[in-house]
Amino acid sequence: MEFQFDFLVIGSGIAGLSFALKASSVGTVAIVTKKDKLETSTNYAQGGIASAIGKDDSFENHINDTLAAGDGLCKKEIVEMVVRSAPERLLELVEWGVEFNRRGDGPLDFDLGREGGHSKNRIVHAKDMTGRAIESALISAAEKNPRIRIFENHFALDLLIEYEGTKVGSYVTSQKKVCKGALIFEKETAEVHSFFAHATVLCTGGAGKVYLYTSNPDVATGDGLAMAFRAGAKLANLEFVQFHPTCLFHPKAKNFLISEAVRGEGGKLVDSKGRPFMHKYHPLGDLACRDVVARAIDTEMKNSGDDCVFLDITHKSRSFLQERFPHIYEKCLSLGIDMAKDPIPVVPAAHYMCGGILTDKWARSSIDNLYAIGECACTGLHGANRLASNSLLEAVVFSHQAYLDVKRNIESWRKDSFPEVPLSATPYYRSSTQKEQSEMVFIAHNWDVIRKIMWNYVGIVRRDKRLSLAKNHLVQIRQEINEHMPNIPLNTDAMELKNLAIVADLIIRCAIARKESRGLHYNVDHPKRDDEHWKHNTILSLDNEWEFK
Ligand SMILES: Cc1cc2nc3c(=O)[nH]c(=O)nc-3n(C[C@H](O)[C@H](O)[C@H](O)COP(=O)(O)OP(=O)(O)OC[C@H]3O[C@@H](n4cnc5c(N)ncnc54)[C@H](O)[C@@H]3O)c2cc1C
């Protein structure tokens, strides 16, 4: 089937929904989402949204904290824009129905929490389930909006790109790429549809699933990054992957975070023999910042060969733990871990992608009419390391920027027609006589292999040798995938595998390129930050050589 909308939004997290709600004032919007509409990282966000609205705070403080975390790679003008527009965007979220915790009746009288790296209390939150409050309010606003249509269980396969050549005589001197929508796979019917749109907005979230351990939900397979890369868009800074130090380690606990507040209350990290180890790594011990703690745990695990370390808060009374950490207490207990008596098994886990599709101030990618917002974008806000609770903020600020840009352009875009796209010309066509291979074992196998390679060789602490081993493995895996893919029935596991393999390969290439340690990228063979040679972004695309700027 063929669908036509003014705007095609891929993803139903905070980025997709906030853009859709705004853009619906100037056109029709389709939101496609590959699973249930609520299945997003947004829905699992705990802490909240950073905004310098406290009496003792200032935009300058928030800007400086963000720049300090970014370790020399943030774009200052972007940081300033994001920080300064935070209060206005928060008020919009409230208008859409989000209920943040308050301390008074004034419009910005929110209760403000504190997180690592912030010099002041500035985290606006809805208890410890801020993401859920945002996601449900925005979904409900979108569902009431007659100009927005949500397509659940619709998987975006690839972008539809038109090439517009500039001719001099009979020679094409340059080719401009324009995005005209995307090919979408409907899971229930197994049909591929063309969704045409004047502007396409990638809001596909992160890629935590590329690692064995992650705090991210299953949808975070980097599809947007892979689609944008295949289409020829520029991607940047993929080596900067943020790891959360303490994710619950249990076969039945998928993606469950043990909050940093547990260490804040005196919890100690210990090895399998109960020996504390953080004092060996940092004067602040267990209260060192996220990266230091994640690196220390990684080193302990690599040295001992153990699968996890433990977080011991058994010195606190049961009643205190039940009162202070009700959610964590219940979750642990449901898995047979009594945190009042047992140390909690934890591992660091891939948490957030600082890099992504390179965008400008208006959320525009390097391909015309293709935008990227939220975790899949690289806007220049985070640089080499994200300051906690800046990502939900980034998503709403850039949704607004993109909205302003499409509003300016939509009338002229409507004069253009959509191209013809015969499905038989796409790699997703399967003829009725084609003999399909029924064996799918290579999909499950390669999913596991990629995630283990990335964890062991491209994780928190890197080495040149491990990175080069990972690169060789990925070349083979990508070859295998390319050979098998045309012969198997279209299915989302296979597509996600193909995307994961591309994203893994790109992370490895960026990590190999950066010959220094900065922010989240730590390579023991190049342990120092090197501003003389490396104070720039690692930008790569299918068509171009590397750009470092
Ligand atoms: C456990 C956890 C806690 C966090 N806590 C905080 C916090 O306190 N504060 C903060 O600022 N940040 C936090 N973050 C990070 C933040 O939640 C995310 O960066 C943010 O929610 C990303 O929003 P998004 O809209 O870009 O993507 P998401 O919310 O992840 O949405 C992605 C959407 O894209 C869809 N999608 C993906 N691929 C396809 C495809 N091929 N076809 C169709 N649809 C597709 C998905 O189905 C989903 O709907 C946390 C993250 C996690 C995982």
CSV table of C-alpha atoms and ligand atoms in Angstrom, one decimal, residues 10-16 32-35 37 39-42 44-48 115 154-156 203-206 215-217 219 223 227 257 351-352 373-376 386 389-393, ligand 1:
chain,number,residue,atom,x,y,z
A,10,ILE,CA,9.6,7.1,13.0
A,11,GLY,CA,9.5,6.4,16.8
A,12,SER,CA,7.0,7.0,19.6
A,13,GLY,CA,9.2,8.2,22.4
A,14,ILE,CA,9.5,11.7,23.7
A,15,ALA,CA,11.2,12.9,20.5
A,16,GLY,CA,8.7,11.6,18.1
A,32,VAL,CA,5.2,4.6,13.0
A,33,THR,CA,6.6,2.5,15.8
A,34,LYS,CA,8.0,-1.0,15.6
A,35,LYS,CA,6.3,-2.4,18.7
A,37,LYS,CA,3.6,2.6,21.2
A,39,GLU,CA,7.7,0.5,24.3
A,40,THR,CA,10.4,3.2,24.3
A,41,SER,CA,13.4,4.2,26.4
A,42,THR,CA,11.5,7.3,27.3
A,44,TYR,CA,11.8,3.7,31.5
A,45,ALA,CA,13.5,7.1,32.3
A,46,GLN,CA,13.7,7.4,36.0
A,47,GLY,CA,15.5,10.6,37.1
A,48,GLY,CA,14.0,13.4,35.2
A,115,GLU,CA,22.2,14.1,40.0
A,154,HIS,CA,5.2,-1.1,11.9
A,155,PHE,CA,8.9,-1.4,11.3
A,156,ALA,CA,10.8,1.1,9.3
A,203,CYS,CA,13.2,9.5,16.4
A,204,THR,CA,14.3,5.9,16.8
A,205,GLY,CA,16.2,6.2,20.1
A,206,GLY,CA,19.5,4.5,21.1
A,215,SER,CA,19.7,-0.7,30.6
A,216,ASN,CA,17.8,-0.1,27.3
A,217,PRO,CA,14.6,-1.8,26.2
A,219,VAL,CA,13.7,-1.6,20.8
A,223,ASP,CA,17.7,1.1,13.4
A,227,MET,CA,19.0,3.5,8.0
A,257,LEU,CA,18.9,-0.3,36.9
A,351,HIS,CA,23.0,3.1,28.8
A,352,TYR,CA,23.2,6.0,26.3
A,373,ILE,CA,15.7,14.1,17.1
A,374,GLY,CA,16.4,12.5,20.4
A,375,GLU,CA,18.9,9.8,21.3
A,376,CYS,CA,19.5,8.9,17.6
A,386,ARG,CA,26.3,13.3,28.5
A,389,SER,CA,19.0,14.2,32.6
A,390,ASN,CA,20.1,16.3,29.6
A,391,SER,CA,18.7,13.8,27.1
A,392,LEU,CA,15.0,14.1,27.6
A,393,LEU,CA,15.6,17.9,27.5
B,1,LIG,C1,16.5,3.0,32.2
B,1,LIG,C2,16.7,4.3,31.6
B,1,LIG,C3,16.7,5.5,32.4
B,1,LIG,C4,16.9,6.8,31.9
B,1,LIG,N1,16.7,7.9,32.7
B,1,LIG,C5,16.8,9.1,32.1
B,1,LIG,C6,16.6,10.3,32.8
B,1,LIG,O1,16.2,10.2,34.0
B,1,LIG,N2,16.7,11.5,32.2
B,1,LIG,C7,17.1,11.6,30.9
B,1,LIG,O2,17.2,12.7,30.4
B,1,LIG,N3,17.3,10.5,30.2
B,1,LIG,C8,17.2,9.3,30.7
B,1,LIG,N4,17.4,8.2,30.0
B,1,LIG,C9,17.7,8.4,28.5
B,1,LIG,C10,16.4,8.8,27.8
B,1,LIG,O3,15.3,8.0,28.4
B,1,LIG,C11,16.4,8.5,26.3
B,1,LIG,O4,17.6,9.0,25.8
B,1,LIG,C12,15.2,9.1,25.6
B,1,LIG,O5,14.0,8.7,26.2
B,1,LIG,C13,15.2,8.8,24.2
B,1,LIG,O6,14.0,9.2,23.6
B,1,LIG,P1,13.7,9.0,22.1
B,1,LIG,O7,12.4,9.6,21.8
B,1,LIG,O8,14.9,9.5,21.3
B,1,LIG,O9,13.8,7.4,21.9
B,1,LIG,P2,12.9,6.3,22.6
B,1,LIG,O10,12.1,6.8,23.7
B,1,LIG,O11,13.8,5.2,22.8
B,1,LIG,O12,11.9,5.9,21.4
B,1,LIG,C14,12.4,5.2,20.2
B,1,LIG,C15,11.2,4.8,19.4
B,1,LIG,O13,11.7,4.4,18.1
B,1,LIG,C16,11.0,3.2,17.7
B,1,LIG,N5,11.8,2.6,16.7
B,1,LIG,C17,13.1,2.2,16.7
B,1,LIG,N6,13.4,1.6,15.6
B,1,LIG,C18,12.3,1.6,14.8
B,1,LIG,C19,12.1,1.1,13.5
B,1,LIG,N7,13.0,0.5,12.7
B,1,LIG,N8,10.8,1.3,13.0
B,1,LIG,C20,9.8,1.9,13.7
B,1,LIG,N9,10.0,2.3,15.0
B,1,LIG,C21,11.3,2.2,15.5
B,1,LIG,C22,10.8,2.5,19.0
B,1,LIG,O14,9.9,1.5,18.9
B,1,LIG,C23,10.4,3.6,19.9
B,1,LIG,O15,9.0,3.9,19.7
B,1,LIG,C24,17.2,6.9,30.5
B,1,LIG,C25,17.2,5.8,29.7
B,1,LIG,C26,17.0,4.5,30.2
B,1,LIG,C27,17.0,3.3,29.3
